[in-house]
CSV table of C-alpha atoms in Angstrom, one decimal:
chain,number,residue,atom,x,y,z
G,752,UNK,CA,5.7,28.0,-6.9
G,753,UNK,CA,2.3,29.4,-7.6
G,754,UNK,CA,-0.5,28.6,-6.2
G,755,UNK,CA,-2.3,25.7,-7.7
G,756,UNK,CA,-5.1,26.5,-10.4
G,757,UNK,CA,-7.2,24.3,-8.9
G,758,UNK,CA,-6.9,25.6,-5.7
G,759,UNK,CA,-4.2,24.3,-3.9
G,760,UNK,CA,-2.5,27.2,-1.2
G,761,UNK,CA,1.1,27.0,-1.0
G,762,UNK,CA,4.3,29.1,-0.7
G,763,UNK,CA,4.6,31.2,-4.2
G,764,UNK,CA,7.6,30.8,-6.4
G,765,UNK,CA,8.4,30.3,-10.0
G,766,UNK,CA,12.0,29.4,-10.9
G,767,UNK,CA,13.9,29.8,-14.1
G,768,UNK,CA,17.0,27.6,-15.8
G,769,UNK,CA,18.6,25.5,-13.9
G,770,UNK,CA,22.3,24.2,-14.5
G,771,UNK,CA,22.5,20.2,-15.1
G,772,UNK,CA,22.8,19.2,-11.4
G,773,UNK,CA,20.9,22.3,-9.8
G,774,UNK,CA,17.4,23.0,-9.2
G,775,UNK,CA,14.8,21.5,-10.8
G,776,UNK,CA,13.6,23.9,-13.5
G,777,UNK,CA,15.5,25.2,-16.9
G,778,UNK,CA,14.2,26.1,-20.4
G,779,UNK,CA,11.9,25.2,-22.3
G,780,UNK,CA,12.0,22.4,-24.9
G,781,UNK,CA,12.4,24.6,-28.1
G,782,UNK,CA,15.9,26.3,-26.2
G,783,UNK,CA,16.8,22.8,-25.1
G,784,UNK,CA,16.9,21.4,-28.3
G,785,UNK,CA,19.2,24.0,-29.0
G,786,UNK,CA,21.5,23.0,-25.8
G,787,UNK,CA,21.1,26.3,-23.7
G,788,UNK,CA,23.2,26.0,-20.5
G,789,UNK,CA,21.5,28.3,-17.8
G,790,UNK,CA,21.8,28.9,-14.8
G,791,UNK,CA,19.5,29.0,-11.8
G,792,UNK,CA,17.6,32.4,-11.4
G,793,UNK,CA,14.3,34.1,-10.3
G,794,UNK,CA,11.9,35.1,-12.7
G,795,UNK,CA,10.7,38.4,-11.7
G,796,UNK,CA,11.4,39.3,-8.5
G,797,UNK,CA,15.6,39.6,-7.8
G,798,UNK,CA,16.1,37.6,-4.4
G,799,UNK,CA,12.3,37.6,-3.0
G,800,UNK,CA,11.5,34.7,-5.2
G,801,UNK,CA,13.8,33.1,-3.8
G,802,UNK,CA,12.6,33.5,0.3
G,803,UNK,CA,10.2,31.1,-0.3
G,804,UNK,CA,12.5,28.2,-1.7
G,805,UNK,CA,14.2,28.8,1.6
G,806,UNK,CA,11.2,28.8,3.7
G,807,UNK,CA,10.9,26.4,6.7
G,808,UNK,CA,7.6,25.5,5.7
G,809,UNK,CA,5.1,25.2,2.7
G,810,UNK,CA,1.2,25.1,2.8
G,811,UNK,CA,-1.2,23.1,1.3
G,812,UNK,CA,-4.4,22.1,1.3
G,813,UNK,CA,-5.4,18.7,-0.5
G,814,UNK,CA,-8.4,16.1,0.3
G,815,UNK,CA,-9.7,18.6,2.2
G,816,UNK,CA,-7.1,18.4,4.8
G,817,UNK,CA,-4.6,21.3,5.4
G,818,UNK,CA,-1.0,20.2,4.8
G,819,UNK,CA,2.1,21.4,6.1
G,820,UNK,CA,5.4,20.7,5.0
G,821,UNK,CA,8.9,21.3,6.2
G,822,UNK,CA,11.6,22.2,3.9
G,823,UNK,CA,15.6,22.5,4.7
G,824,UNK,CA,17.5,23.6,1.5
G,825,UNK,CA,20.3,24.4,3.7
G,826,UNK,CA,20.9,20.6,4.2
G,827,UNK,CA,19.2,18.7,1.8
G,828,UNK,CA,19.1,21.2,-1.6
G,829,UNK,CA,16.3,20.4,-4.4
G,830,UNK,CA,15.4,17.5,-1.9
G,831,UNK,CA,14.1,19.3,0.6
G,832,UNK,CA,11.6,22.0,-0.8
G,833,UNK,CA,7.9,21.2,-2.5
G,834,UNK,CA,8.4,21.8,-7.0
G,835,UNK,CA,5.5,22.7,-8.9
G,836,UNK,CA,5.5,19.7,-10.8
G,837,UNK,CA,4.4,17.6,-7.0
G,838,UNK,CA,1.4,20.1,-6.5
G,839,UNK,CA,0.4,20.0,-10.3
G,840,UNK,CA,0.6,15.8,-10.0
G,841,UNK,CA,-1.1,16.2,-6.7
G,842,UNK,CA,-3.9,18.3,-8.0
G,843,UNK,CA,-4.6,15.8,-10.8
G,844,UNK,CA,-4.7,12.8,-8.6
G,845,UNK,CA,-7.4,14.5,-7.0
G,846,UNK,CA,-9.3,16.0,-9.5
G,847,UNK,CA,-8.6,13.9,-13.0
G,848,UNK,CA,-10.5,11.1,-11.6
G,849,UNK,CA,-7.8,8.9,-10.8
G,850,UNK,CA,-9.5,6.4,-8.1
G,851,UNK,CA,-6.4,5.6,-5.8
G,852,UNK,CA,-8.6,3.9,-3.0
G,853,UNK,CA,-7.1,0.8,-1.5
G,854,UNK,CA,-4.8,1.2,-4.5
G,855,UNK,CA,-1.1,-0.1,-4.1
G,856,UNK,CA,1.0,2.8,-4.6
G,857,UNK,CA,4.6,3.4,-4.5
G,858,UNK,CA,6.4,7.1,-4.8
G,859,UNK,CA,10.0,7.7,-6.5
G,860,UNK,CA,12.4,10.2,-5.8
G,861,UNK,CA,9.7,12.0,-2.7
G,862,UNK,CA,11.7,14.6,-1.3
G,863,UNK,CA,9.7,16.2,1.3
G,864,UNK,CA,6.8,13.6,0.6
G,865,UNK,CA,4.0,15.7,-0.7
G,866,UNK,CA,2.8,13.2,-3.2
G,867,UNK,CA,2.9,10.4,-1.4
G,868,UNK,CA,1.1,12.2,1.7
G,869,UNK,CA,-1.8,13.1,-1.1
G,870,UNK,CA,-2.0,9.5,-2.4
G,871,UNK,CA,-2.8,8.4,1.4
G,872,UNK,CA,-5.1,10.7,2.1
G,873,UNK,CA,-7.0,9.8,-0.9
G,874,UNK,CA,-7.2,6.2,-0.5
G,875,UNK,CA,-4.5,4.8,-1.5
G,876,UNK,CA,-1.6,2.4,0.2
G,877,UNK,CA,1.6,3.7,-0.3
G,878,UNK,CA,5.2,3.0,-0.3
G,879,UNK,CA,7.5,6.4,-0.1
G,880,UNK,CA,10.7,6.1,-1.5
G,881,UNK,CA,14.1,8.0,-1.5
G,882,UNK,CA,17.8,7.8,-0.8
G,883,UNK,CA,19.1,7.4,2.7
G,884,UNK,CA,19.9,11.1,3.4
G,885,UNK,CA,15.8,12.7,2.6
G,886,UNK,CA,14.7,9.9,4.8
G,887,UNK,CA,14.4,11.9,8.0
G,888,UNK,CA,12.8,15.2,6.9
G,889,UNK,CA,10.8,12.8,4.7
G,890,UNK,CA,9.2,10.4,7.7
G,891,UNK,CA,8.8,13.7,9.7
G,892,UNK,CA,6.4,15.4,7.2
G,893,UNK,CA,4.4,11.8,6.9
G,894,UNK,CA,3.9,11.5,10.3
G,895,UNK,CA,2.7,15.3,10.8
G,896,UNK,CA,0.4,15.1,8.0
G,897,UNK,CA,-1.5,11.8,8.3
G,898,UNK,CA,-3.8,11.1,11.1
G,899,UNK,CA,-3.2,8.4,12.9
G,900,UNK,CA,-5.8,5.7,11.8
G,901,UNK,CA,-3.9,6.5,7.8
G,902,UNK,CA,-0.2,6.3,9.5
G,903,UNK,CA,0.0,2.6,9.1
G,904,UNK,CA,-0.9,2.8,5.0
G,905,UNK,CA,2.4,4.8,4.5
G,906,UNK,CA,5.5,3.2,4.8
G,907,UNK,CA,8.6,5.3,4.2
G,908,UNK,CA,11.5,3.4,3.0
G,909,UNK,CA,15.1,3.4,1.4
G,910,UNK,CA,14.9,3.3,-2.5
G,911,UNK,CA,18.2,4.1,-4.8
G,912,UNK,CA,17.3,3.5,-8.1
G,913,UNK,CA,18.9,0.2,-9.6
G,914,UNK,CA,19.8,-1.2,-6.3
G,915,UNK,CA,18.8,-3.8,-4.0
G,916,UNK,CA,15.6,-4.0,-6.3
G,917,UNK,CA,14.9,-7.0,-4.6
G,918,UNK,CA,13.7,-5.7,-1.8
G,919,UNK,CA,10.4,-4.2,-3.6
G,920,UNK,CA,8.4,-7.1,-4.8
G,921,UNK,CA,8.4,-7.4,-8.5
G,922,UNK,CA,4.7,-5.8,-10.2
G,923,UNK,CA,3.2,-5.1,-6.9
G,924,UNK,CA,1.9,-2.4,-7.3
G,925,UNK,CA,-0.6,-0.3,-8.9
G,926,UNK,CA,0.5,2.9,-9.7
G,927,UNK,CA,4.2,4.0,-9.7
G,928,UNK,CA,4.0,7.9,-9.0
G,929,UNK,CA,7.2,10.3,-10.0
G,930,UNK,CA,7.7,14.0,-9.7
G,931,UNK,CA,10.4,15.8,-11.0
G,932,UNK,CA,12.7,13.3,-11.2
G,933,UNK,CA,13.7,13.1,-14.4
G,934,UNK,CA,16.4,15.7,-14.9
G,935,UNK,CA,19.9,14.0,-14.3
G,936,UNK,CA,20.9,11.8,-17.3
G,937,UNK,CA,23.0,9.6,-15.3
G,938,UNK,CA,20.0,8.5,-13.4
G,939,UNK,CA,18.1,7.9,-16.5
G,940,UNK,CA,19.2,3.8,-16.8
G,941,UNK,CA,18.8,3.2,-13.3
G,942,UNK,CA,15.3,4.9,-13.2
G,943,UNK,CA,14.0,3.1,-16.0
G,944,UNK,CA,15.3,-0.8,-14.3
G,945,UNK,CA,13.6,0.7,-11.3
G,946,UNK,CA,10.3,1.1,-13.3
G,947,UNK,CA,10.4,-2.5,-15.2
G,948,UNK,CA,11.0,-4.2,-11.7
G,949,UNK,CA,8.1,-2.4,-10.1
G,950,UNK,CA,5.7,-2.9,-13.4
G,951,UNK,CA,3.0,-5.5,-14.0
G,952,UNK,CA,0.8,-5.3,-16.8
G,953,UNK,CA,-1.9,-3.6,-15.1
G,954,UNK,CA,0.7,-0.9,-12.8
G,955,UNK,CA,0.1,2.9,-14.2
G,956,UNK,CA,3.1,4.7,-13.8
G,957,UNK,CA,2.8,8.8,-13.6
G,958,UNK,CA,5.3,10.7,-14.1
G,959,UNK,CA,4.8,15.0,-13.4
G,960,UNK,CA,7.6,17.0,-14.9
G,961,UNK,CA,9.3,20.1,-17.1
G,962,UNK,CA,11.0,19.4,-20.6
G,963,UNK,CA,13.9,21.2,-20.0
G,964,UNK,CA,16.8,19.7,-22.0
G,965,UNK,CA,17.0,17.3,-24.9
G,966,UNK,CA,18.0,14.8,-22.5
G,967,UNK,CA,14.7,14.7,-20.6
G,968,UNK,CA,13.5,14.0,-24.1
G,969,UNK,CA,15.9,11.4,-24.3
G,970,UNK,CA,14.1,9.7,-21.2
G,971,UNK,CA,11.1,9.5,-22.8
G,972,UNK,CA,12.4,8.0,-25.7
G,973,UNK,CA,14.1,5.5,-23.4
G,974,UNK,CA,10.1,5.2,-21.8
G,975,UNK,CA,9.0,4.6,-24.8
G,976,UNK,CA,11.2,2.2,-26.3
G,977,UNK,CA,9.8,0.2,-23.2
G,978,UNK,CA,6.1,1.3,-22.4
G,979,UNK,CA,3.3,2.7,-24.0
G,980,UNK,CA,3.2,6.2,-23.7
G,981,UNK,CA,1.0,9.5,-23.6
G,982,UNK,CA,0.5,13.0,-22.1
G,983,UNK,CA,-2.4,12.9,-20.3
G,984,UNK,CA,-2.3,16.6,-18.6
G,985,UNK,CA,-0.2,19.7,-19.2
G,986,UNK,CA,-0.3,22.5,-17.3
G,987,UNK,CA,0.8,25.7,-19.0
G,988,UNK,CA,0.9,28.1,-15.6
G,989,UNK,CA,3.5,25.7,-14.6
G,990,UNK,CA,5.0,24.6,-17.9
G,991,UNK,CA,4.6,21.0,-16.3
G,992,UNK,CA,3.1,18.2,-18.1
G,993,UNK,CA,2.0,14.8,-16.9
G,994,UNK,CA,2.8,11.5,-18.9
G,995,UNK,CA,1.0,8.0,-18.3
G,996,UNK,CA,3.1,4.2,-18.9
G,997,UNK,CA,1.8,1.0,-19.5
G,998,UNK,CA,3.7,-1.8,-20.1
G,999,UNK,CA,2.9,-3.1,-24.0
G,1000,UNK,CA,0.3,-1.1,-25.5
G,1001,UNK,CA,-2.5,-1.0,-22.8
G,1002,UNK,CA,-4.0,2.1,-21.7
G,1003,UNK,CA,-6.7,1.2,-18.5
G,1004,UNK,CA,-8.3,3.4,-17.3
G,1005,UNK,CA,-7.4,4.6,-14.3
């Protein structure tokens, strides 16, 4: 992942097509539309693109803080290593004037936590989400990059999509944050319950990703068939764009 264009230092890598279930890059929407099945490979570079994705570590640097992030692709796959689409959604939450102080946040689907440790350090209270098995590399890179006076405004807890919904109270919060997570199409029902349950009128939900196969178009037809939606960033070094919900047709600011 390259470095941020707005500044942010991290491990370099740039992926290419991924197969269904693999990493979490592939074509772009023109081949998707025609249903190219590719499969996972560096752009440019043979195996030393890939060092990186197999790195112990990435570096940041974000709300003026230097981050540090552990990565283990060797147990946890795409779960476990920082994706362009997190640093480009991080870099917009600090820089598009997205006011996320004392805001009620909650993350889907955080992997290694990068997001969510941004959204902290910028204000906000949040709620870091993901299955059972990223939990631990996922509490460990919370706790080494908060302070401890932000510690107790980010909770790390147990979220499959669809299940035991109950648990999160209904429209509680403010801004629902995604990254990358839209790229399996079995998910795609259970993600969108996920997001009606968490919504209130007023919640924002952002969601940072690549179009990389008609069925991540197909999600945001789903999205839209429930919220109102636009693009609100789209960053062409990273072929990532970044889409803004509302429930009905309000668009806050934010």
């Amino acid at each position: 992942m390259g470095a941020g264009r707005f500044g942010a230092s991290h491990v370099r890598l740039s992926f290419g097509p991924r197969p269904p279930v693999g990493g979490l890059t592939g074509p772009s929407p023109r081949r998707a539309r025609r249903g190219a099945a590719m499969a996972l490979v560096p752009y440019g570079g043979g195996s030393g693109a890939l060092r990186g994705l197999h790195s112990p570590t990435a570096a940041f640097r974000f709300a003026g803080r230097p981050i540090r992030i552990e990565q283990s692709w060797a147990q946890l796959g795409v779960a476990a290593v920082v994706w362009d689409a997190a640093v480009v959604l991080c870099t917009y939450l600090e820089t598009g004037g997205v006011d996320l102080r004392d805001r009620a946040v909650i993350e889907l689907g955080a992997g290694t936590g990068l997001l969510g440790i941004v959204a902290t350090l910028l204000g906000a209270r949040v709620t870091i989400t993901d299955r059972a098995a990223a939990l631990a590399l996922l509490e460990s890179n919370v706790r080494a990059n908060l302070p401890a006076e932000l510690q107790p405004r980010a909770a790390v807890q147990e979220l499959t999509w669809g299940q035991d919904l109950g648990r999160f109270p209904p429209g509680a919060f403010d801004f629902i944050l995604g990254s990358d997570i839209v790229y399996l199409e079995e998910t795609f029902a259970d993600l969108l319950q996920t997001l009606e349950h968490l919504c209130a009128e007023h919640t924002v939900i952002l969601l940072s990703c690549r179009i990389r196969y008609e069925r991540d178009l197909g999600f945001l037809e789903m999205l839209r068939g429930r919220f109102s939606v636009q693009e609100v960033h789209y960053d062409p070094s990273k072929d990532v764009h970044i889409y803004q919900a509302q429930r009905g047709g309000r668009k806050d600011e934010i």
